[in-house]
Coordinates of C-alpha atoms in Angstrom, one line a residue:
Chain A
M796 CA 84.1 114.9 61.9
S797 CA 84.6 111.7 64.0
T798 CA 81.2 110.5 65.7
L799 CA 83.1 108.0 67.8
H800 CA 81.9 108.3 71.7
R801 CA 80.5 111.9 70.5
V802 CA 77.8 113.5 72.8
D803 CA 75.4 114.8 70.3
P804 CA 73.8 117.7 70.9
G805 CA 70.4 117.4 73.4
T806 CA 71.4 114.4 74.7
H807 CA 71.1 114.1 78.6
V808 CA 74.1 111.8 79.3
H809 CA 74.1 109.1 82.2
L810 CA 77.5 108.2 83.0
K811 CA 76.7 105.2 84.8
E812 CA 75.2 104.0 81.3
I813 CA 78.6 104.8 79.4
E814 CA 81.0 101.9 79.2
A815 CA 84.3 102.9 80.8
D816 CA 85.9 99.7 79.7
G817 CA 87.4 99.9 76.1
K818 CA 88.4 96.0 76.2
K819 CA 84.7 95.0 76.0
L820 CA 84.3 97.7 72.7
H821 CA 87.5 96.6 71.1
D822 CA 89.1 92.9 71.0
D823 CA 92.2 93.3 69.8
R824 CA 94.5 95.4 71.8
D825 CA 97.7 94.8 69.4
A826 CA 95.9 96.1 66.4
A827 CA 94.5 98.9 68.4
E828 CA 98.4 99.7 69.8
E829 CA 99.4 99.4 66.1
E830 CA 96.6 102.1 64.9
F831 CA 97.5 104.2 68.1
K832 CA 100.9 104.6 66.5
K833 CA 99.9 104.9 62.8
Y834 CA 97.4 107.9 64.1
R835 CA 100.1 109.5 66.6
K836 CA 102.4 109.8 63.3
K837 CA 99.7 111.6 61.3
I838 CA 99.1 113.8 63.8
A839 CA 102.9 115.1 64.0
D840 CA 102.7 115.3 60.1
L841 CA 99.3 117.2 60.0
Q842 CA 100.7 119.5 62.9
V843 CA 104.0 120.5 60.6
R844 CA 101.4 121.4 57.8
L845 CA 98.8 123.5 60.3
Y846 CA 101.8 125.3 61.6
A847 CA 103.3 126.1 58.0
E848 CA 99.9 126.9 56.8
D849 CA 99.2 129.6 60.0
Q850 CA 95.5 129.9 59.3
Q851 CA 93.8 127.4 61.4
K852 CA 93.8 126.4 64.9
L853 CA 93.1 123.7 67.2
L854 CA 91.7 123.6 70.9
V855 CA 91.8 120.3 72.6
V856 CA 90.3 120.2 75.9
F857 CA 90.8 117.3 78.6
Q858 CA 89.0 116.8 81.9
A859 CA 88.4 114.1 84.1
M860 CA 88.2 112.6 87.5
D861 CA 91.0 112.6 89.5
A862 CA 93.6 110.1 87.8
G863 CA 91.5 109.8 85.0
G864 CA 94.4 110.0 82.8
K865 CA 94.8 113.6 81.7
D866 CA 98.7 114.0 81.6
G867 CA 99.3 110.4 80.2
T868 CA 96.9 111.2 77.5
T869 CA 98.7 114.5 76.6
R870 CA 102.0 112.8 76.6
A871 CA 101.1 109.7 74.9
V872 CA 98.9 111.2 71.8
F873 CA 101.3 114.4 71.2
E874 CA 104.9 112.8 72.0
G875 CA 106.6 113.3 68.8
V876 CA 104.9 116.1 67.7
N877 CA 107.4 119.6 67.4
P878 CA 106.7 121.3 70.6
Q879 CA 106.7 124.9 68.8
G880 CA 103.4 124.3 67.4
V881 CA 101.6 122.4 70.5
R882 CA 101.4 124.3 73.9
V883 CA 99.9 122.4 77.1
V884 CA 98.0 125.0 79.3
S885 CA 97.1 123.6 82.9
F886 CA 94.8 125.4 84.8
K887 CA 95.2 125.3 88.4
Q888 CA 93.5 127.1 91.0
P889 CA 92.9 130.6 89.8
S890 CA 95.3 133.3 91.6
H891 CA 94.2 136.3 93.4
R892 CA 94.7 138.5 89.6
E893 CA 92.7 135.7 88.0
L894 CA 89.8 135.4 90.0
A895 CA 89.6 139.7 89.9
H896 CA 88.3 138.9 86.4
D897 CA 85.7 136.9 85.1
F898 CA 86.1 133.2 84.8
L899 CA 86.9 133.1 81.0
W900 CA 89.2 136.0 81.1
R901 CA 92.5 133.2 81.6
I902 CA 90.9 130.6 79.5
H903 CA 90.5 133.5 76.2
W904 CA 94.2 134.5 77.0
A905 CA 95.3 131.2 76.6
V906 CA 93.3 130.1 73.1
P907 CA 95.4 128.6 70.3
P908 CA 96.3 131.6 67.7
K909 CA 96.9 130.7 64.1
G910 CA 99.1 127.7 63.1
M911 CA 98.9 126.1 66.8
I912 CA 97.5 123.3 68.6
H913 CA 96.6 123.9 72.3
V914 CA 95.8 121.4 74.8
F915 CA 93.7 122.4 78.0
N916 CA 94.6 120.4 80.8
R917 CA 91.3 121.4 83.1
S918 CA 89.4 124.2 81.7
Q919 CA 86.6 126.9 81.9
Y920 CA 84.5 123.6 83.0
E921 CA 86.3 123.8 86.3
D922 CA 84.3 126.8 86.9
V923 CA 80.9 124.3 86.9
L924 CA 82.4 121.6 88.2
V925 CA 85.0 122.0 91.4
V926 CA 83.3 125.6 92.0
R927 CA 80.0 123.9 92.3
V928 CA 80.5 120.8 94.3
E929 CA 82.9 122.6 96.7
E930 CA 80.1 125.3 96.9
L931 CA 82.4 127.9 96.1
L932 CA 79.9 130.4 94.8
P933 CA 76.1 130.5 94.8
K934 CA 74.2 129.0 92.2
K935 CA 73.0 132.0 90.5
V936 CA 76.8 132.6 89.8
W937 CA 77.8 129.2 88.3
E938 CA 74.5 128.0 86.4
P939 CA 74.6 130.8 83.7
R940 CA 78.0 129.5 83.3
F941 CA 76.9 126.7 80.8
E942 CA 75.1 129.1 78.6
Q943 CA 78.3 131.8 78.8
I944 CA 80.5 128.8 77.8
N945 CA 78.6 127.9 75.0
Q946 CA 78.5 131.5 73.6
F947 CA 82.4 131.8 74.3
E948 CA 83.1 128.8 72.4
K949 CA 80.7 129.3 69.4
F950 CA 82.5 132.6 69.0
L951 CA 86.0 131.0 69.1
A952 CA 84.4 128.4 66.4
D953 CA 83.2 131.3 64.2
T954 CA 86.3 133.0 64.5
G955 CA 88.4 130.0 63.0
T956 CA 89.1 127.5 65.8
R957 CA 88.2 123.4 66.0
I958 CA 87.0 122.5 69.1
L959 CA 87.6 119.0 70.6
K960 CA 86.7 118.3 74.0
F961 CA 87.3 114.7 75.9
Y962 CA 86.3 113.7 79.1
L963 CA 88.4 110.8 80.5
H964 CA 85.6 108.2 81.7
I965 CA 86.8 105.9 84.3
T966 CA 85.0 103.8 87.1
K967 CA 85.3 104.9 90.6
D968 CA 86.9 101.0 91.0
E969 CA 89.6 102.1 88.6
Q970 CA 90.1 105.4 90.6
K971 CA 90.7 102.9 93.6
E972 CA 93.6 101.2 91.8
R973 CA 95.5 104.2 90.3
F974 CA 95.3 105.8 93.8
Q975 CA 96.7 102.8 95.4
E976 CA 99.6 102.7 92.8
R977 CA 100.3 106.2 93.6
I978 CA 100.8 105.3 97.3
D979 CA 102.6 102.0 96.9
I980 CA 105.1 103.4 93.9
P981 CA 107.7 106.0 95.5
E982 CA 108.0 107.5 92.1
K983 CA 104.1 108.2 91.8
N984 CA 103.6 109.7 95.0
W985 CA 104.0 113.3 94.2
K986 CA 100.9 112.5 92.1
F987 CA 98.8 111.8 95.4
S988 CA 97.5 114.0 98.4
K989 CA 95.3 113.7 101.1
Q990 CA 93.0 115.8 99.3
D991 CA 92.0 113.5 96.4
I992 CA 90.3 111.0 99.0
V993 CA 88.1 114.0 99.9
K994 CA 87.5 114.5 96.3
R995 CA 86.8 110.8 96.1
G996 CA 84.1 111.1 98.5
D997 CA 82.3 113.3 96.6
W998 CA 82.6 111.2 93.7
D999 CA 78.8 110.9 93.1
E1000 CA 78.3 115.1 92.8
Y1001 CA 81.4 115.5 90.8
R1002 CA 79.6 112.7 88.2
H1003 CA 76.7 114.4 88.6
A1004 CA 78.4 117.9 87.8
Y1005 CA 80.2 116.1 84.8
E1006 CA 76.4 114.7 83.5
D1007 CA 75.6 118.5 83.5
V1008 CA 78.5 119.8 81.7
L1009 CA 78.2 117.1 78.8
S1010 CA 74.5 117.3 78.5
K1011 CA 74.3 121.1 78.3
C1012 CA 77.7 122.2 76.6
S1013 CA 78.2 119.2 73.4
T1014 CA 77.5 121.8 70.8
K1015 CA 77.9 121.1 67.0
H1016 CA 80.8 123.7 67.0
A1017 CA 82.3 122.2 70.2
P1018 CA 81.3 118.6 70.6
W1019 CA 82.2 116.4 74.1
F1020 CA 83.5 113.0 73.6
V1021 CA 82.9 110.6 76.5
I1022 CA 85.9 108.4 76.1
P1023 CA 86.2 104.8 77.9
S1024 CA 89.5 105.3 79.6
N1025 CA 89.6 102.4 82.0
Q1026 CA 92.3 101.0 79.8
N1027 CA 95.1 103.1 78.5
W1028 CA 95.7 101.6 75.3
Y1029 CA 91.7 102.2 74.3
R1030 CA 91.5 105.4 75.6
N1031 CA 95.0 106.5 73.5
W1032 CA 93.7 104.9 70.3
A1033 CA 90.0 106.4 70.6
I1034 CA 91.4 110.1 71.3
S1035 CA 94.3 110.2 68.8
K1036 CA 91.7 108.7 65.9
I1037 CA 89.5 111.5 66.5
I1038 CA 92.1 114.5 67.0
C1039 CA 93.6 112.7 63.8
K1040 CA 90.5 112.3 61.7
T1041 CA 89.9 116.2 62.7
L1042 CA 92.8 117.1 61.6
E1043 CA 92.5 115.5 58.1
D1044 CA 89.3 117.2 57.7
M1045 CA 91.1 120.3 58.6
D1046 CA 93.2 119.8 55.7
P1047 CA 96.0 122.1 56.4
Q1048 CA 98.1 122.8 53.5
F1049 CA 101.7 123.9 53.0
P1050 CA 101.7 127.5 51.5
E1051 CA 102.7 128.3 48.2
P1052 CA 106.1 129.0 47.9
E1053 CA 107.2 132.2 46.3
S1054 CA 107.1 132.3 42.5
G1055 CA 110.4 131.9 40.9
L1056 CA 111.4 129.7 43.7
D1057 CA 112.3 126.8 41.4
K1058 CA 114.9 128.7 39.7
V1059 CA 116.9 129.7 42.6
V1060 CA 120.4 128.0 42.8
I1061 CA 122.3 128.8 46.1
D1062 CA 126.0 129.0 45.6
Chain B
M1009 CA 71.2 155.3 84.9
S1010 CA 72.1 158.4 82.9
T1011 CA 69.7 159.3 80.1
L1012 CA 71.7 162.3 78.9
H1013 CA 72.7 161.9 75.1
R1014 CA 72.4 158.1 75.3
V1015 CA 71.2 156.0 72.2
D1016 CA 68.2 154.2 73.1
P1017 CA 68.5 150.4 72.1
G1018 CA 66.5 149.8 69.0
T1019 CA 67.3 153.7 67.6
H1020 CA 68.4 154.2 64.2
V1021 CA 71.0 156.9 64.5
H1022 CA 71.6 159.7 61.8
L1023 CA 74.4 161.4 62.9
K1024 CA 73.7 164.5 60.7
E1025 CA 70.5 165.0 62.7
I1026 CA 72.3 165.1 66.0
E1027 CA 73.6 168.1 67.2
A1028 CA 77.3 168.2 67.9
D1029 CA 77.7 172.2 69.1
G1030 CA 77.2 171.9 72.5
K1031 CA 76.8 175.4 72.9
K1032 CA 73.6 175.2 71.4
L1033 CA 72.2 172.9 74.4
H1034 CA 73.7 174.9 77.1
D1035 CA 73.7 178.7 77.1
D1036 CA 76.1 179.0 80.4
R1037 CA 79.6 178.2 79.7
D1038 CA 80.9 179.4 83.1
A1039 CA 78.4 177.3 84.9
A1040 CA 79.2 174.2 83.1
E1041 CA 83.1 174.4 84.0
E1042 CA 82.3 175.0 87.5
E1043 CA 79.8 172.0 87.2
F1044 CA 82.2 169.9 85.5
K1045 CA 84.8 170.5 88.2
K1046 CA 82.6 169.2 90.7
Y1047 CA 81.8 166.0 88.9
R1048 CA 85.4 165.6 88.4
K1049 CA 86.2 165.9 92.1
K1050 CA 83.3 163.7 92.8
I1051 CA 84.7 161.2 90.2
A1052 CA 88.0 161.3 91.9
D1053 CA 86.6 160.5 95.7
L1054 CA 84.2 157.6 94.4
Q1055 CA 87.0 156.0 92.3
V1056 CA 88.8 155.5 95.9
R1057 CA 85.8 154.0 97.2
L1058 CA 85.7 151.7 93.9
Y1059 CA 89.3 150.6 94.5
A1060 CA 88.9 150.3 98.3
E1061 CA 85.6 148.0 97.7
D1062 CA 87.5 145.9 95.3
Q1063 CA 84.0 144.5 94.0
Q1064 CA 83.0 146.4 90.8
K1065 CA 84.8 147.1 87.7
L1066 CA 84.0 150.1 85.1
L1067 CA 84.8 150.0 81.5
V1068 CA 84.9 153.7 79.8
V1069 CA 85.0 153.4 76.0
F1070 CA 85.9 156.7 73.9
Q1071 CA 85.5 156.5 69.9
A1072 CA 85.5 159.5 67.6
M1073 CA 86.7 160.6 64.1
D1074 CA 90.3 162.0 64.2
A1075 CA 90.6 164.9 66.2
G1076 CA 87.3 164.1 67.8
G1077 CA 89.0 164.7 71.7
K1078 CA 89.6 161.1 72.8
D1079 CA 93.3 162.1 74.5
G1080 CA 91.9 165.5 75.5
T1081 CA 88.2 164.0 77.4
T1082 CA 90.5 160.9 79.1
R1083 CA 92.9 163.7 80.4
A1084 CA 90.4 166.4 81.6
V1085 CA 88.0 164.0 83.2
F1086 CA 90.6 161.3 84.9
E1087 CA 93.1 164.1 86.2
G1088 CA 92.9 164.2 89.7
V1089 CA 92.2 160.6 90.0
N1090 CA 94.7 158.2 91.8
P1091 CA 96.5 156.6 88.8
Q1092 CA 96.7 153.2 90.5
G1093 CA 93.1 153.1 89.9
V1094 CA 92.7 153.9 86.5
R1095 CA 94.1 152.5 83.5
V1096 CA 93.6 154.1 79.8
V1097 CA 94.4 151.3 77.2
S1098 CA 95.1 152.7 73.5
F1099 CA 94.3 150.1 71.0
K1100 CA 96.5 151.0 68.1
Q1101 CA 97.1 148.9 65.0
P1102 CA 96.7 145.3 66.2
S1103 CA 100.2 143.3 66.6
H1104 CA 101.2 140.1 64.4
R1105 CA 100.3 138.5 67.5
E1106 CA 97.0 140.1 68.2
L1107 CA 96.1 139.2 64.4
A1108 CA 96.8 135.7 65.1
H1109 CA 94.1 135.6 67.4
D1110 CA 90.2 136.5 67.4
F1111 CA 89.7 140.2 67.5
L1112 CA 88.5 140.5 71.0
W1113 CA 91.4 138.2 72.3
R1114 CA 93.3 141.9 72.9
I1115 CA 90.2 143.5 74.1
H1116 CA 89.2 140.6 76.9
W1117 CA 92.7 140.8 78.1
A1118 CA 92.4 144.5 79.0
V1119 CA 88.9 144.6 80.5
P1120 CA 89.0 146.2 84.1
P1121 CA 89.7 143.7 87.4
K1122 CA 87.5 143.9 90.6
G1123 CA 88.1 147.7 91.7
M1124 CA 89.3 149.4 88.7
I1125 CA 88.2 151.8 86.0
H1126 CA 89.7 151.2 82.6
V1127 CA 89.3 153.5 79.7
F1128 CA 89.6 152.3 76.3
N1129 CA 91.2 154.8 73.8
R1130 CA 89.7 153.2 70.6
S1131 CA 88.3 149.5 71.1
Q1132 CA 86.9 146.5 69.9
Y1133 CA 84.8 148.9 67.4
E1134 CA 87.6 149.9 65.4
D1135 CA 87.2 146.3 64.3
V1136 CA 83.8 147.5 62.4
L1137 CA 84.8 150.8 61.8
V1138 CA 88.6 150.9 60.1
V1139 CA 88.4 147.1 59.1
R1140 CA 85.1 148.0 56.8
V1141 CA 85.7 151.4 55.3
E1142 CA 89.6 150.5 54.7
E1143 CA 88.3 147.1 53.4
L1144 CA 91.1 145.2 55.2
L1145 CA 88.6 142.0 55.7
P1146 CA 85.4 141.3 53.7
K1147 CA 81.7 141.9 55.2
K1148 CA 81.0 138.3 55.9
V1149 CA 84.1 138.5 58.4
W1150 CA 83.3 142.1 60.0
E1151 CA 79.6 142.0 59.7
P1152 CA 78.8 139.2 62.3
R1153 CA 81.3 141.3 64.8
F1154 CA 78.2 143.6 65.8
E1155 CA 76.6 140.9 67.3
Q1156 CA 80.0 139.0 68.8
I1157 CA 80.8 142.3 70.4
N1158 CA 77.1 142.4 72.0
Q1159 CA 77.6 139.3 73.1
F1160 CA 80.8 140.0 74.9
E1161 CA 79.6 143.1 76.2
K1162 CA 76.6 141.4 77.9
F1163 CA 78.8 139.1 79.1
L1164 CA 81.3 141.4 80.9
A1165 CA 78.1 143.2 82.4
D1166 CA 76.9 139.8 83.8
T1167 CA 79.9 139.1 85.4
G1168 CA 80.1 142.4 87.0
T1169 CA 81.5 145.1 84.9
R1170 CA 79.6 148.5 84.1
I1171 CA 80.0 149.7 80.4
L1172 CA 79.7 153.1 79.1
K1173 CA 80.7 154.1 75.6
F1174 CA 81.3 157.5 74.3
Y1175 CA 81.1 158.7 71.1
L1176 CA 82.8 162.2 70.8
H1177 CA 80.3 163.8 67.8
I1178 CA 82.3 166.7 66.1
T1179 CA 81.3 168.1 62.7
K1180 CA 83.6 168.1 59.6
D1181 CA 84.3 171.6 60.0
E1182 CA 85.4 171.2 63.4
Q1183 CA 87.7 168.3 62.2
K1184 CA 89.0 171.2 59.6
E1185 CA 89.8 173.7 62.6
R1186 CA 91.5 171.2 64.7
F1187 CA 93.6 169.8 61.5
Q1188 CA 94.7 173.3 61.0
E1189 CA 95.6 173.9 64.6
R1190 CA 97.6 170.7 64.4
I1191 CA 99.7 171.9 61.3
D1192 CA 100.1 175.8 62.5
I1193 CA 101.2 175.0 66.2
P1194 CA 104.3 173.4 66.3
E1195 CA 103.8 171.6 69.7
K1196 CA 100.8 169.9 67.9
N1197 CA 102.6 168.5 64.8
W1198 CA 103.3 165.1 66.2
K1199 CA 99.5 164.4 66.1
F1200 CA 99.3 164.9 62.7
S1201 CA 100.1 162.7 60.0
K1202 CA 99.3 163.1 56.3
Q1203 CA 97.3 159.9 56.8
D1204 CA 94.8 162.0 58.4
I1205 CA 93.8 163.6 55.0
V1206 CA 93.3 160.6 53.6
K1207 CA 90.8 159.4 56.3
R1208 CA 89.1 162.7 56.1
G1209 CA 88.6 161.9 52.4
D1210 CA 86.6 159.0 53.7
W1211 CA 84.7 160.9 56.2
D1212 CA 81.1 160.0 54.8
E1213 CA 82.0 156.4 54.9
Y1214 CA 83.1 156.2 58.5
R1215 CA 79.5 158.6 59.6
H1216 CA 78.1 155.5 58.0
A1217 CA 80.2 152.7 59.3
Y1218 CA 79.6 155.0 63.3
E1219 CA 76.0 155.0 62.6
D1220 CA 75.6 151.5 62.2
V1221 CA 77.6 150.7 65.6
L1222 CA 75.5 153.5 67.3
S1223 CA 72.5 151.9 65.8
K1224 CA 73.3 148.1 66.5
C1225 CA 75.3 148.1 69.5
S1226 CA 73.5 150.6 71.8
T1227 CA 72.3 147.8 74.6
K1228 CA 70.8 148.3 77.9
H1229 CA 73.8 146.9 79.6
A1230 CA 76.3 148.8 77.4
P1231 CA 74.7 151.9 76.0
W1232 CA 76.0 154.3 73.7
F1233 CA 76.3 158.2 74.3
V1234 CA 76.7 160.2 71.4
I1235 CA 78.4 163.6 73.0
P1236 CA 78.1 167.3 71.2
S1237 CA 81.7 167.7 71.1
N1238 CA 82.4 170.6 68.9
Q1239 CA 83.1 172.6 72.3
N1240 CA 85.3 170.9 74.7
W1241 CA 83.6 172.3 77.6
Y1242 CA 80.3 171.0 76.7
R1243 CA 81.8 167.7 76.3
N1244 CA 83.9 167.4 79.4
W1245 CA 80.6 168.6 81.4
A1246 CA 78.5 165.8 79.9
I1247 CA 81.0 163.2 80.1
S1248 CA 81.7 164.1 83.5
K1249 CA 78.3 164.0 84.6
I1250 CA 77.6 160.8 82.8
I1251 CA 80.5 159.2 84.7
C1252 CA 79.7 160.6 87.8
K1253 CA 76.0 159.6 88.0
T1254 CA 77.1 156.1 87.1
L1255 CA 80.0 156.0 89.9
E1256 CA 77.1 157.3 92.3
D1257 CA 74.8 154.6 90.9
M1258 CA 77.4 152.0 91.4
D1259 CA 77.7 153.4 95.2
P1260 CA 80.9 151.5 96.2
Q1261 CA 81.4 151.3 99.9
F1262 CA 84.6 151.0 102.1
P1263 CA 84.9 147.6 103.2
E1264 CA 84.3 147.0 106.8
P1265 CA 87.0 147.3 109.0
E1266 CA 88.5 144.5 111.0
S1267 CA 86.9 143.5 114.0
G1268 CA 88.2 145.2 116.9
L1269 CA 90.1 147.8 114.9
D1270 CA 88.4 150.8 117.1
K1271 CA 90.2 149.2 120.1
V1272 CA 93.9 149.4 118.6
V1273 CA 96.3 151.4 120.1
I1274 CA 99.5 152.3 118.2
D1275 CA 102.7 152.8 120.2

């Protein structure tokens, strides 16, 4: 399994000490972009095998601060993959019906079946992030959730799901630039709401909540990766590489053809 | 919580040593039937409060050998309860889509939301019973499920679900009589299939598998009750009593009326 940017279990994560600038880690952007295209192609090829094999499951989770690049990463990495075998699930504010159940109810329903890749745009982790920072529920409710999430992910892993969780790590300055773009460019206006300013005001609280997530919930069976994401090209390179290596490790195989197929003549 | 027929955690259950004849435990059938009607009425009243309160959840699981009385118990105990607040979920042979997910996927989706009573006619336990006896999956797949079920039920309990699990305990002789009835009475023919004879042949294997379920999965937060069920009247009395006492313990309350409601005049 890829160890690039992986949070080893038991690590106490301090995001301020982790580089968010990919360009400081990789000095050849052109080469990275070429490699990214190769990984992306490889992912598309391996997905066809995964779907045909119809046995294994892959769950990819994206979490980030606002404007961290969840949508952009999904588009970039899974462009070219047959959408029949990949499903993106965006978890928004829970509905009345979802809130009437436990917080993992809507998550469990959305996990991948055999042969599929599911991408979670936000996830079960919102229930220990926004819920905590906005004080929507008391600590005695959200605190046990770290362990509940770990157990749930362990169960998914034990029943055949590979899990990769990516935190797209940007700096507060980078968020400022991206917000400004969303305000200045008419085609990007829809991505911005005044509420984003309020959440930006809680940057440190969210950073602290993320540090708890990354420290408590990176496990052997469901690791977190903290991806330097100030530059999209580095982010795409790193994430596509990790997903590609994971799919290679899963090594999906086309099923055996029906016996006697080599003798069949279509007329 | 009711301790009547409850399996205490850690007990090693031997079903042959447990009385299946309720009439040997209770010498006044008429009195039991009168009490049953009172419990049933009380359950209906408490269900109205549970629904109005819209906070707590109750899950009732029925498992039994064939002809053990799952359908009859459900009908008898929940007759008179507003169906809006009670949902019976029958788990049959899993579909292709269900089999493409982990075995708890369809179960989790069916758990009660706030304010509801859900009754499981068969349940997650089929995945360590029929799957085991019919050798549908290897031991290394079904054996971890006892612990996975315990963790799952603990999670449900920790997030606000009360769980009661009933094993309807009949003898092999009693099953014979009930099968014969299903063959002799035309209106009952639909309940019988030749497959039932095959499963009856595996009686001891099923009994052994049930003993493992009852020994490994009766927990403080999700207890099993072994109900003597050769006589329906005793079974109904015992189960309605346990459900009634549990609902009384949950003590659902009508929500506070909107303030100033006492001054509202409708004209």
